[in-house]
mmCIF file of C-alpha atoms and ligand atoms in Angstrom:
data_model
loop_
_atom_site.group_PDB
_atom_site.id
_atom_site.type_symbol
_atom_site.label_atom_id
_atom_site.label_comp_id
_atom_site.label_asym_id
_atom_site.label_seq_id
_atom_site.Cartn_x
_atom_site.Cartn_y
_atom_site.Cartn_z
ATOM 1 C CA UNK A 1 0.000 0.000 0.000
ATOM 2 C CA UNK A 2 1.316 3.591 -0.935
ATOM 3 C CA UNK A 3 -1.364 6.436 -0.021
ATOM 4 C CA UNK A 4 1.153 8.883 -2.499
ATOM 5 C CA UNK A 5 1.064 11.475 -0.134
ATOM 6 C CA UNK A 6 4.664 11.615 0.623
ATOM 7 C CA UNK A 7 6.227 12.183 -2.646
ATOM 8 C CA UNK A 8 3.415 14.510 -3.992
ATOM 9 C CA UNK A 9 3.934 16.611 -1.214
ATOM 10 C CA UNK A 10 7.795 17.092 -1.831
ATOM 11 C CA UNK A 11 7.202 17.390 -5.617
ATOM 12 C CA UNK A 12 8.510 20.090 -7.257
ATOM 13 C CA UNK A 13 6.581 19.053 -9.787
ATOM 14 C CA UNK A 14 3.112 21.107 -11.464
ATOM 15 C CA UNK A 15 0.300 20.174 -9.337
ATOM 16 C CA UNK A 16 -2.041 17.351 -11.663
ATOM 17 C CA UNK A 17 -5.109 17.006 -12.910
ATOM 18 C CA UNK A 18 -7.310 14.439 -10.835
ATOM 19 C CA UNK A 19 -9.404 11.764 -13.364
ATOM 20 C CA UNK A 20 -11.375 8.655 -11.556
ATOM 21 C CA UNK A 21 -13.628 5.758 -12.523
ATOM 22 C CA UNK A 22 -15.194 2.767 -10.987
ATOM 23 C CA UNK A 23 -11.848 1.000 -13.172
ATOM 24 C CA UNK A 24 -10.649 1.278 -16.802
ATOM 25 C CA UNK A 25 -14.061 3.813 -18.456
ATOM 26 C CA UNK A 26 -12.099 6.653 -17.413
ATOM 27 C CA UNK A 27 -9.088 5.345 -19.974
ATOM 28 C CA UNK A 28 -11.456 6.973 -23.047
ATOM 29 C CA UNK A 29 -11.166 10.674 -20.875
ATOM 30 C CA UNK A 30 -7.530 10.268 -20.285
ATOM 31 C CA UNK A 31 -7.161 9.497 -24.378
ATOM 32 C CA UNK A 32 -9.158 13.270 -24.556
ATOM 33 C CA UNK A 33 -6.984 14.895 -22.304
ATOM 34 C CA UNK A 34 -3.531 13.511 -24.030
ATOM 35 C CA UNK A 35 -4.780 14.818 -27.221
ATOM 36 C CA UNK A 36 -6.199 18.275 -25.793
ATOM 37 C CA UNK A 37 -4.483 18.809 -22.886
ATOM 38 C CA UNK A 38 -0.849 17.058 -23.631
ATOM 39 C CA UNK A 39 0.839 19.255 -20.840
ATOM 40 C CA UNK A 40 -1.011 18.731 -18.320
ATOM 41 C CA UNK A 41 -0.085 16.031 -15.935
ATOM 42 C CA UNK A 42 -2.682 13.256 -14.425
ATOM 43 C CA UNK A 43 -3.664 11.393 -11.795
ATOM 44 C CA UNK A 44 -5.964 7.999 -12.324
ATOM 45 C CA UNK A 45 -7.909 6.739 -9.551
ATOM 46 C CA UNK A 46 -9.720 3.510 -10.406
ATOM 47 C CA UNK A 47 -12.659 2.319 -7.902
ATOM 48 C CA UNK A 48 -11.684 -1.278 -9.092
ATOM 49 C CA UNK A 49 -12.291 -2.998 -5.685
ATOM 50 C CA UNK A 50 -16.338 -1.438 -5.361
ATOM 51 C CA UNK A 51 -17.113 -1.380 -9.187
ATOM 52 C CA UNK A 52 -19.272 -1.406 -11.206
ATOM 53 C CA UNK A 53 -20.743 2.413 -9.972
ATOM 54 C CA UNK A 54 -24.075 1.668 -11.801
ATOM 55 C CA UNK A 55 -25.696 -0.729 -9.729
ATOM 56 C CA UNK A 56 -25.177 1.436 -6.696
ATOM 57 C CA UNK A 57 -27.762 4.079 -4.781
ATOM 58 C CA UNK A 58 -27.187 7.705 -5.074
ATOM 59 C CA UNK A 59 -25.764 7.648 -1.117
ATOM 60 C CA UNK A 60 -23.066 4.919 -1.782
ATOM 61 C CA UNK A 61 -21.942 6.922 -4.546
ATOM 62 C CA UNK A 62 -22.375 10.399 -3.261
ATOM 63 C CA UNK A 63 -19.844 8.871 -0.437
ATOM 64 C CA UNK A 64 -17.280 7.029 -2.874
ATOM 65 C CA UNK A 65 -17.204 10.501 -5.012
ATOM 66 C CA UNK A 66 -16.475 12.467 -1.300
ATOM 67 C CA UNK A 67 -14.017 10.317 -0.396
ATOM 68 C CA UNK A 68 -11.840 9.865 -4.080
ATOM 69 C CA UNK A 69 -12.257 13.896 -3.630
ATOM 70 C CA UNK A 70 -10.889 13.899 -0.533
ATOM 71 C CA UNK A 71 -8.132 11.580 -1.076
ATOM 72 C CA UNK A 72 -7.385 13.966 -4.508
ATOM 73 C CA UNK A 73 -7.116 17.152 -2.528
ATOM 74 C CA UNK A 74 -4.272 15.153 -0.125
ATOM 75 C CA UNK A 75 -2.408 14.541 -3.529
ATOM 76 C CA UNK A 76 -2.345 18.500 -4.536
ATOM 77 C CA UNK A 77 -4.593 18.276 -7.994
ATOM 78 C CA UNK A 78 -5.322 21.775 -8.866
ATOM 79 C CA UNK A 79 -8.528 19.981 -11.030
ATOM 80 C CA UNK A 80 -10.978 17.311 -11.226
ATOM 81 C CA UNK A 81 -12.849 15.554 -13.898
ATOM 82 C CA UNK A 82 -15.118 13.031 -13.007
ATOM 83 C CA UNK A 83 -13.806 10.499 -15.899
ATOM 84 C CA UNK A 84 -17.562 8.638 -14.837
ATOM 85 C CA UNK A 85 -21.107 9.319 -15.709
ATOM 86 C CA UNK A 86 -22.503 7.843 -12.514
ATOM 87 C CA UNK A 87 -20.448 10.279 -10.183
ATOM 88 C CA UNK A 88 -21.172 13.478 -12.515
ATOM 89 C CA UNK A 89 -25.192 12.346 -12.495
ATOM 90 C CA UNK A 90 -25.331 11.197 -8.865
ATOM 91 C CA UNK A 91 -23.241 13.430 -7.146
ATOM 92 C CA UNK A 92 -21.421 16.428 -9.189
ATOM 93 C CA UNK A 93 -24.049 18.806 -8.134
ATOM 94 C CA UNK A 94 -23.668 17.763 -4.524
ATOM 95 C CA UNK A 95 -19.819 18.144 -4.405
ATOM 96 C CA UNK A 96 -19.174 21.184 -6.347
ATOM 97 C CA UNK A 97 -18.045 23.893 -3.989
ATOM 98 C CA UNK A 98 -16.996 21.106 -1.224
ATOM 99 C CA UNK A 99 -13.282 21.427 -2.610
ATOM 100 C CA UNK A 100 -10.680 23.915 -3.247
ATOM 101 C CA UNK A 101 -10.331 23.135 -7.580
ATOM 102 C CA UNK A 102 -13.014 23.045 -9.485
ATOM 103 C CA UNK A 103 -15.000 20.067 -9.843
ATOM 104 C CA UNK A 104 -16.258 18.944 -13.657
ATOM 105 C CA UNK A 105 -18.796 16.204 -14.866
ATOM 106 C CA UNK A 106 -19.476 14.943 -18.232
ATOM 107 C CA UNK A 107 -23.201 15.064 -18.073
ATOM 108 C CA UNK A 108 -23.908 18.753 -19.013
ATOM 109 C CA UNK A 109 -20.641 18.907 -21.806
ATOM 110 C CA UNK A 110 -22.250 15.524 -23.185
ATOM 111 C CA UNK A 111 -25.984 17.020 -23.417
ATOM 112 C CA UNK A 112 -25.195 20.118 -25.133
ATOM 113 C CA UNK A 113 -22.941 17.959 -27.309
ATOM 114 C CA UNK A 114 -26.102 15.938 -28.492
ATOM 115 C CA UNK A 115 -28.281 18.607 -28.734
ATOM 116 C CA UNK A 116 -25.870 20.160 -31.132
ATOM 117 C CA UNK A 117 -25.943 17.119 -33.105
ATOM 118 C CA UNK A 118 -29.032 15.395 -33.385
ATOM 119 C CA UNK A 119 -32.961 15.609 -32.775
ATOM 120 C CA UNK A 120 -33.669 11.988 -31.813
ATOM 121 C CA UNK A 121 -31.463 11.065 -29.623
ATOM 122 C CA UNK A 122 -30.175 7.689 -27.876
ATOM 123 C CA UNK A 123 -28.455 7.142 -24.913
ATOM 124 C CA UNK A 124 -26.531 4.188 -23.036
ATOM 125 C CA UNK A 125 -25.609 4.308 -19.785
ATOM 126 C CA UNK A 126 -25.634 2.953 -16.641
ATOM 127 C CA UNK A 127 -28.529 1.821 -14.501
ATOM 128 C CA UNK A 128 -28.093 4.804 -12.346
ATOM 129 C CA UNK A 129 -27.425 7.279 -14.467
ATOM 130 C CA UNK A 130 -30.528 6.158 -16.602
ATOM 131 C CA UNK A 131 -32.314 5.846 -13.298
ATOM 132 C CA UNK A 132 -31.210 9.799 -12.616
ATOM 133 C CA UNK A 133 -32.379 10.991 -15.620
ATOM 134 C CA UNK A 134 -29.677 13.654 -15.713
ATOM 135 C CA UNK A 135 -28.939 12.988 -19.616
ATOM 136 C CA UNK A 136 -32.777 13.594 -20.491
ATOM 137 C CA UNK A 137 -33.445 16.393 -18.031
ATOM 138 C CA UNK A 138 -30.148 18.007 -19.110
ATOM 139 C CA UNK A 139 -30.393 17.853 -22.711
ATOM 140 C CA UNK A 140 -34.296 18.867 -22.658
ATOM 141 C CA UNK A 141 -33.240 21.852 -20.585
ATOM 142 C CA UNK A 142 -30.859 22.827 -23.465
ATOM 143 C CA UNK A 143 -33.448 22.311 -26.306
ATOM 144 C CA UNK A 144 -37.283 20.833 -25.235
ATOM 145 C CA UNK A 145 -37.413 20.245 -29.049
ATOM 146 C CA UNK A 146 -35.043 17.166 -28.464
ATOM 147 C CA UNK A 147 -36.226 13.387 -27.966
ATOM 148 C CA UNK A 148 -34.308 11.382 -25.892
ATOM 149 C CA UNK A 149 -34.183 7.534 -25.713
ATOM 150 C CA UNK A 150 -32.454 6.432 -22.384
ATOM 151 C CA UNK A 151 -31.213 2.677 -22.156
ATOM 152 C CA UNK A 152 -29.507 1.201 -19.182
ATOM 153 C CA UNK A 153 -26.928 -1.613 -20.180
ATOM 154 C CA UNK A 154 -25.645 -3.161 -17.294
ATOM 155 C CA UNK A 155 -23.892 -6.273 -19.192
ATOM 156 C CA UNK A 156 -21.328 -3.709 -20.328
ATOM 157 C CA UNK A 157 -19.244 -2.702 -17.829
ATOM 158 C CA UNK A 158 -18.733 -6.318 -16.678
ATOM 159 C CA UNK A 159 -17.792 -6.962 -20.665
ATOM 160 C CA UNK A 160 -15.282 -4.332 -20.882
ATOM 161 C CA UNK A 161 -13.463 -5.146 -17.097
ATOM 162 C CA UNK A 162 -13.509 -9.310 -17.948
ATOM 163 C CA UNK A 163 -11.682 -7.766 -21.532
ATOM 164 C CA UNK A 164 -14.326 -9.822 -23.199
ATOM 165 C CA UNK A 165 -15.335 -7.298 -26.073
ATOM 166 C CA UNK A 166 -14.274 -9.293 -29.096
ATOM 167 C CA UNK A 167 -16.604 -12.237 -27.885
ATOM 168 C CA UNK A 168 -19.921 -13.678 -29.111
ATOM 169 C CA UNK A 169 -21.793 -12.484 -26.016
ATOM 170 C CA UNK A 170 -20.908 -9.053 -26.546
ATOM 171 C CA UNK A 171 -22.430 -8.754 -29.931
ATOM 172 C CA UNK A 172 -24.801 -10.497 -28.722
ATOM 173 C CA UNK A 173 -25.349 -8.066 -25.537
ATOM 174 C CA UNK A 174 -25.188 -4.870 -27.554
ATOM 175 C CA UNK A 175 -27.843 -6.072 -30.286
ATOM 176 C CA UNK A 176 -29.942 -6.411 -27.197
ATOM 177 C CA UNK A 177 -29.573 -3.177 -26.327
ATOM 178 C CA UNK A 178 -29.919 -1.363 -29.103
ATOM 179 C CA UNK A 179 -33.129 -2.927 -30.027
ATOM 180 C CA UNK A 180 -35.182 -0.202 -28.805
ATOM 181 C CA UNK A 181 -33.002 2.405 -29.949
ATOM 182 C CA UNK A 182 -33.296 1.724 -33.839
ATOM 183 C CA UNK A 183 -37.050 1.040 -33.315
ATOM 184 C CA UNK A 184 -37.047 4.675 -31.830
ATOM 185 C CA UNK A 185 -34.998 5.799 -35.499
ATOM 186 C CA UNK A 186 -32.535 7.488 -33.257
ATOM 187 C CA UNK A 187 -29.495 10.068 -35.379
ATOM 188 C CA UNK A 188 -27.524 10.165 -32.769
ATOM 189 C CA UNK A 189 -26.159 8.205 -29.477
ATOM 190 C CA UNK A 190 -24.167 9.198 -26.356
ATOM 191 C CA UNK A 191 -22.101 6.787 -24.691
ATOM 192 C CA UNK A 192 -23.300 8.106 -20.989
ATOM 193 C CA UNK A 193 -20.941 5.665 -19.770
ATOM 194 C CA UNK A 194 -16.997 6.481 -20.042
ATOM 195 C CA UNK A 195 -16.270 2.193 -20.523
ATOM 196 C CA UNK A 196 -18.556 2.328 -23.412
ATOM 197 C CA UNK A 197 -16.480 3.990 -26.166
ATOM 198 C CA UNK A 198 -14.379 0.988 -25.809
ATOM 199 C CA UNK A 199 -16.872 -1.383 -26.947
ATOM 200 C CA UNK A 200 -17.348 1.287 -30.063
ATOM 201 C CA UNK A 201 -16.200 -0.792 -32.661
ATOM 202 C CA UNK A 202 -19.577 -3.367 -31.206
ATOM 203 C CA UNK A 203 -21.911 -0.891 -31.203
ATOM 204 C CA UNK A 204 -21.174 0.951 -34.506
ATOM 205 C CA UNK A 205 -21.700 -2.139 -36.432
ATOM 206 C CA UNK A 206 -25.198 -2.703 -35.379
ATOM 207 C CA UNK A 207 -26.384 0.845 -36.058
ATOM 208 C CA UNK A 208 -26.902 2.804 -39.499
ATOM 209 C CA UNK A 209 -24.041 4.506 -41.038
ATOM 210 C CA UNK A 210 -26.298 7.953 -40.382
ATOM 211 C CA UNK A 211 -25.870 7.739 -36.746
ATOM 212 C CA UNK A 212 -23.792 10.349 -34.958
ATOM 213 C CA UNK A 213 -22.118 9.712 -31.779
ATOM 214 C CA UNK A 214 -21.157 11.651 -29.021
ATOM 215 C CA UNK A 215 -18.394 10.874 -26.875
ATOM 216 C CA UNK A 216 -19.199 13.820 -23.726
ATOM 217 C CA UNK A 217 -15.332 13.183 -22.560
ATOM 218 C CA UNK A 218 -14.154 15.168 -25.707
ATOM 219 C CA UNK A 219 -16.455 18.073 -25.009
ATOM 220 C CA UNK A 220 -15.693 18.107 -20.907
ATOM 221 C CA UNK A 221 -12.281 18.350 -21.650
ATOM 222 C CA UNK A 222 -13.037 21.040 -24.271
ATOM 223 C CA UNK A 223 -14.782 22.941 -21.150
ATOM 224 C CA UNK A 224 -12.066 21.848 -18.460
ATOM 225 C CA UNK A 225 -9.313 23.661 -21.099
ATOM 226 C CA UNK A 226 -11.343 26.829 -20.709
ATOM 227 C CA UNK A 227 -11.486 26.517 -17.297
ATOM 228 C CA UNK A 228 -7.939 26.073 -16.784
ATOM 229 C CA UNK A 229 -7.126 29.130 -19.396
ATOM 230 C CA UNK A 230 -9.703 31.167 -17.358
ATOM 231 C CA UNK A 231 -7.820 30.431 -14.124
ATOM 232 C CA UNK A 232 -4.374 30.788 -15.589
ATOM 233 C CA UNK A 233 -3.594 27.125 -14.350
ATOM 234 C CA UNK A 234 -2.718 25.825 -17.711
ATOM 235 C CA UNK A 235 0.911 24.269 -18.042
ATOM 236 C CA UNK A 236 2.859 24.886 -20.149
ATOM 237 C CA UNK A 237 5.381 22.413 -19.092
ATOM 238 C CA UNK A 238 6.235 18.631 -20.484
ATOM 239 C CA UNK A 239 3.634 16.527 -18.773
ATOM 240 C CA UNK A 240 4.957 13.804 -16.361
ATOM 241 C CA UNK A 241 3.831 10.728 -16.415
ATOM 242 C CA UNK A 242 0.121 9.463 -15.560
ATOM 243 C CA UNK A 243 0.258 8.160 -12.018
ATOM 244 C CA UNK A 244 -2.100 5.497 -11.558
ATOM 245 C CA UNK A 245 -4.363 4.013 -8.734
ATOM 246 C CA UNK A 246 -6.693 1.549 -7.696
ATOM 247 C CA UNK A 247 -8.626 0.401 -4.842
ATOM 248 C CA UNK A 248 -8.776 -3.615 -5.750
ATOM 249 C CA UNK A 249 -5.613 -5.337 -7.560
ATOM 250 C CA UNK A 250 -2.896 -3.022 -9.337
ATOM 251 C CA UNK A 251 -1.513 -6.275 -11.313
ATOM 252 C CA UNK A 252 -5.417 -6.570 -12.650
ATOM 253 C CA UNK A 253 -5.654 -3.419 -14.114
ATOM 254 C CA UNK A 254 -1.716 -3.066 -15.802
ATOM 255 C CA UNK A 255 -2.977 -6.156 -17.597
ATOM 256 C CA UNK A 256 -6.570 -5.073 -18.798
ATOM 257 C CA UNK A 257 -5.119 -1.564 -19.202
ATOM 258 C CA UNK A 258 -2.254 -1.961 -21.297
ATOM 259 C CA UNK A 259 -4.571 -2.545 -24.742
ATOM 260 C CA UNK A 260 -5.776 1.258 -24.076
ATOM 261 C CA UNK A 261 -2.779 2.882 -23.626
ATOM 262 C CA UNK A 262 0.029 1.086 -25.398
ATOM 263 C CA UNK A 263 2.123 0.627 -22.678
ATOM 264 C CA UNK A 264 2.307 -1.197 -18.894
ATOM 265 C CA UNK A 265 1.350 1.857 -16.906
ATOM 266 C CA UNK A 266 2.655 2.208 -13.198
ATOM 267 C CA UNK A 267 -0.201 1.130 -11.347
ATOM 268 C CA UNK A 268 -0.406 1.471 -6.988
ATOM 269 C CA UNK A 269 -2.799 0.073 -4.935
ATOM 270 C CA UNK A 270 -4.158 2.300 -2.225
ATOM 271 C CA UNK A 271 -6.617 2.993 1.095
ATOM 272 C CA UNK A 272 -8.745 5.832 0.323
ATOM 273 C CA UNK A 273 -9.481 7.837 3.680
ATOM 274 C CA UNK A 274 -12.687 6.835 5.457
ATOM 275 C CA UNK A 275 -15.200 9.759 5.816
ATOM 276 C CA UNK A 276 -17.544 10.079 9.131
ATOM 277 C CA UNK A 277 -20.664 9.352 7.365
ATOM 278 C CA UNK A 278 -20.716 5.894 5.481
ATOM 279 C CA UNK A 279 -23.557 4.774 3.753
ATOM 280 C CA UNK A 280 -22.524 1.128 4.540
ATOM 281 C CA UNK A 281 -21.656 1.752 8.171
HETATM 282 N N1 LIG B 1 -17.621 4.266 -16.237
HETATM 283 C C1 LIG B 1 -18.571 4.720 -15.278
HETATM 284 C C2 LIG B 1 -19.632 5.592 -15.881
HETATM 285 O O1 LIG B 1 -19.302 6.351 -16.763
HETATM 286 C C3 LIG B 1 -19.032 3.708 -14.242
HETATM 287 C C4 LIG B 1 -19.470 2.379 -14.721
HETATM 288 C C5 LIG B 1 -19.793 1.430 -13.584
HETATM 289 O O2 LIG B 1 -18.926 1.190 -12.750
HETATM 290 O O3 LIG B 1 -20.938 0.936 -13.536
HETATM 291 O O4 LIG B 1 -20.759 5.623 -15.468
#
């Protein structure tokens, strides 16, 4: 165990931006922020050991968002983006103003994304952030005009963390739930969950060549670029390397990782601080 306190704290390093997931979703935001942000320096949290986020109630995750927050502000990040749909619908709203950096989700980026782009509009995500109704409420709020088409797909997350994505039972999976989708004659579809864009290949093959899809990382890290600029926290120095973290098994997620990025990453396993209210207590 390493809590990564020590050597942050004697960096002379730039301070980081934070990114964290349930596990390896918030991999398709870190690919953003390399290509938008290639300066700026991050640190990955992974959730591994409680995931998947989506089949938990708005108070577990409202907690595991405080404490990853928490945890974040001991490491120095001058930033955070929720890299997770779950924690930006269940609990962005809730933190925002709790810490001293700014806080960003990828619900309200995604929405005005989509409502950009299309008039009928599908979206996957999670059971909870389906549940929430943040993508319908927030897109409807940008344009009433829109339709949305919310579908929770639960199998996915499990697919994507067992690396089973080229497999029968995927394609299988997805055709599932997409059904209701291209009965609905959808133009365009959000992946409202940050491990779906690596199951893109899947998805794209089951839907017509028309469909436009929205990936809300690339437009929250659009926003979080502003935000920086705005603040004049921007670096303009090389970026070190991303420093990564997990709550279950480091060796796991090197292996299921290492597709994404190209490389074996660094990976730690840590103890995120306990908080005086837990749900679970
Ligand atoms: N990747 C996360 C999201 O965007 C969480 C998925 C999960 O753990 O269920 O919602």
């Amino acid at each position: 165990m390493n809590n990564g306190l020590n050597h942050r704290l004697l960096a002379t390093r730039p301070a980081p931006i934070g990114i964290f997931d349930s596990g390896v979703g918030g991999l398709t935001v870190l690919r953003e922020i390399y290509r938008q942000l290639p300066n700026e320096s991050v640190l990955y949290f992974g959730d591994t050991a409680r995931l998947p986020y989506g089949s938990r109630s708005p108070e577990e995750i409202l907690y595991f968002v405080r404490q990853i927050l928490t945890w974040m502000a001991e490491q120095g990040v001058k930033m955070v983006m929720m890299a997770c749909n779950t924690s930006s619908a269940l609990a962005l709203d809730q933190v925002q103003g709790e810490f001293p950096f700014p806080v960003l989700g990828l619900i309200r980026p995604g929405a005005q994304a989509a409502a950009l782009r299309g008039k009928r509009i599908g979206v996957i995500a999670t059971q909870a952030t389906v549940t929430s109704r943040a993508y319908s409420r927030a897109i409807q709020e940008i344009d009433p005009s829109r339709q949305v088409w919310e579908v929770a797909c639960p199998k996915f997350v499990p697919i994507v963390e067992q690396n089973q994505i080229n497999t029968p039972q995927a394609r299988h999976t997805a055709a599932t739930y997409l059904q209701s989708l291209l009965a609905a004659n959808i133009d365009t579809l959000v992946y409202g969950c940050t491990h779906y864009p690596h199951l893109a290949p899947v998805l794209n093959s089951f839907l017509p060549s028309a469909v436009q899809y929205v990936d809300p990382a690339i437009s929250m890290v659009a926003a979080a670029t502003q935000e920086l600029d705005a603040m004049a926290l921007r670096s303009s120095a090389p970026a070190w390397s991303t420093e990564f973290y997990v709550s279950g098994s480091a060796t796991e997620f090197k292996r299921l990782a290492v597709q994404w990025l190209g490389h074996q990453p660094k990976v730690s396993q840590i103890r995120l601080p306990e908080l005086v209210a837990n749900p679970r207590a």
